[in-house]
């Protein structure tokens, strides 16, 4: 497959379009043909420049929020099925610790993030755990699904934390990044 591979940190020219092996989904994983992925200020540009303090290992394929179509499934996967349109949540917990068992993978001490600690969506294909995929409703584009999946949870979480009620207004302090949207 073709992928944009980061082999050293630096300015945009360090990103190289390369031919790399198409990944094969293992048990519990699915192979997704990527249709959309975003460019993030922090999670893409900062990492490309110097790693951003995330413990990034090279070589790396960036892209934290791909969406696309499932084209193959690994052993034991019943959902999603081949042909499904899916968005991908980038947080990959260990799946076995108390936090993961409680459905709170973001608190997992072994949390890995797609596009930071494992290859991301700047490629034709990506392998991800099946549990990280979510069906895209009919009528919603891949691009919209990518942006909603990555940025809506942050804005929604902040609105919930502020105990926003129906009929109230929100002052947006900066029109940039997830908080600003
Ligand atoms: Zn865990």
XYZ file of C-alpha atoms and ligand atoms in Angstrom:
182
model
C 0.000 0.000 0.000
C 0.971 3.642 -0.240
C 1.548 5.513 3.026
C 3.007 8.803 4.232
C 5.881 7.657 6.435
C 7.714 9.733 9.040
C 11.289 8.463 9.451
C 12.768 11.550 11.135
C 11.345 14.664 12.785
C 11.349 18.008 11.007
C 9.501 20.269 8.605
C 6.819 18.954 6.201
C 9.409 17.690 3.695
C 10.352 14.840 6.069
C 7.002 13.244 5.199
C 7.606 10.693 2.456
C 5.102 8.872 0.270
C 6.272 5.253 0.307
C 5.270 1.753 -0.686
C 4.958 -0.351 2.484
C 3.440 -3.763 3.226
C -0.338 -3.734 3.616
C -1.013 -4.726 7.241
C -2.879 -7.936 8.041
C -5.554 -7.885 10.772
C -4.773 -10.131 13.725
C -7.288 -11.617 16.157
C -9.844 -8.998 17.161
C -8.660 -6.543 14.520
C -10.031 -5.226 11.236
C -8.412 -3.823 8.095
C -9.942 -0.512 6.995
C -9.482 1.171 3.618
C -9.008 4.831 4.576
C -11.331 7.384 2.983
C -10.729 10.413 5.242
C -8.303 11.577 7.925
C -7.640 15.006 9.410
C -4.606 17.222 10.025
C -4.360 18.071 13.721
C -2.274 20.925 15.079
C -1.095 19.057 18.167
C -1.383 15.392 17.267
C 0.044 15.661 13.758
C 2.083 18.832 13.201
C 3.744 18.867 16.625
C 4.649 15.198 16.431
C 6.114 15.621 12.985
C 8.284 18.480 14.198
C 9.823 16.868 17.294
C 7.651 14.062 18.608
C 5.780 16.374 20.950
C 6.813 14.476 24.080
C 4.423 11.608 23.319
C 7.012 8.839 23.260
C 6.667 8.476 19.503
C 8.689 5.709 17.876
C 9.926 5.981 14.275
C 9.171 5.091 11.573
C 5.563 6.177 12.043
C 2.486 6.781 9.923
C 0.622 9.781 11.327
C -3.148 10.296 11.290
C -5.191 9.822 14.479
C -8.762 9.874 13.181
C -9.211 7.897 9.983
C -12.555 6.687 8.717
C -13.239 4.282 5.883
C -14.580 0.896 4.838
C -13.800 -2.457 6.472
C -12.205 -4.712 3.847
C -11.004 -7.628 6.004
C -11.571 -8.905 9.519
C -9.316 -10.890 11.826
C -10.054 -14.033 13.786
C -12.971 -13.779 16.181
C -14.394 -10.541 14.804
C -18.165 -10.566 14.303
C -18.638 -6.782 14.158
C -18.005 -4.757 12.121
C -18.338 -6.845 8.981
C -16.674 -6.405 5.604
C -18.177 -3.457 3.721
C -19.122 -1.525 6.860
C -18.452 2.230 6.879
C -16.642 3.027 10.126
C -15.050 5.862 12.059
C -12.160 5.030 14.375
C -11.602 6.110 17.976
C -7.807 6.461 18.401
C -7.473 5.419 22.064
C -6.387 1.776 22.354
C -6.381 0.455 25.908
C -4.903 -2.859 27.049
C -8.407 -4.297 27.272
C -7.754 -6.205 30.504
C -7.022 -3.699 33.307
C -9.806 -2.488 35.662
C -10.153 0.815 33.751
C -10.522 -0.949 30.413
C -12.922 -3.503 31.875
C -15.042 -0.599 33.156
C -15.142 0.907 29.666
C -12.832 3.792 30.595
C -9.891 3.057 28.304
C -8.575 6.621 28.472
C -7.538 5.887 32.087
C -5.569 2.794 31.038
C -1.922 3.009 32.102
C -0.908 1.184 28.924
C -2.978 3.432 26.660
C -1.710 3.555 23.074
C -2.946 6.091 20.535
C -3.413 5.381 16.845
C -1.126 7.655 14.855
C 1.197 8.214 17.839
C 2.173 4.815 19.207
C 0.953 2.647 16.337
C 0.594 3.393 12.639
C -2.213 5.780 11.795
C -4.401 6.787 8.909
C -2.070 8.583 6.485
C -2.140 5.435 4.393
C -4.388 3.494 2.059
C -5.123 0.955 4.785
C -4.983 0.750 8.565
C -5.364 -2.124 11.015
C -7.221 -1.296 14.228
C -8.969 -3.230 17.007
C -12.553 -3.957 16.003
C -13.743 -2.412 19.274
C -12.269 0.940 18.178
C -14.597 1.182 15.179
C -18.017 2.789 15.136
C -20.594 2.597 12.364
C -21.042 5.769 10.304
C -24.740 6.545 9.801
C -26.045 6.633 6.243
C -25.895 10.139 4.843
C -22.848 11.184 6.905
C -19.676 11.625 4.852
C -16.343 10.073 5.781
C -14.866 13.555 6.244
C -17.636 14.606 8.621
C -17.363 11.311 10.516
C -13.616 11.825 10.960
C -14.007 15.327 12.357
C -16.952 14.461 14.609
C -15.173 11.403 16.026
C -12.016 13.301 16.868
C -13.337 16.671 18.024
C -16.947 16.360 19.111
C -16.191 14.305 22.270
C -13.894 17.075 23.574
C -16.444 19.826 22.993
C -19.270 17.658 24.337
C -17.241 16.757 27.423
C -16.503 20.410 28.171
C -20.156 21.378 27.703
C -21.167 18.577 30.059
C -18.532 19.609 32.615
C -19.928 23.143 32.504
C -23.399 21.655 33.181
C -24.745 23.426 30.122
C -28.533 23.461 30.098
C -30.974 23.745 27.207
C -31.471 27.402 26.283
C -28.107 28.538 27.705
C -25.343 30.034 25.594
C -21.614 29.279 25.431
C -18.858 31.860 24.942
C -16.139 30.343 22.742
C -12.843 31.922 23.776
C -10.733 30.784 20.805
C -11.908 29.511 17.438
C -9.143 26.933 17.094
C -8.835 23.283 18.014
C -11.435 21.047 19.577
C -12.316 23.395 22.412
C -12.915 26.251 20.022
C -15.372 24.252 17.959
Zn -6.138 -1.087 30.183
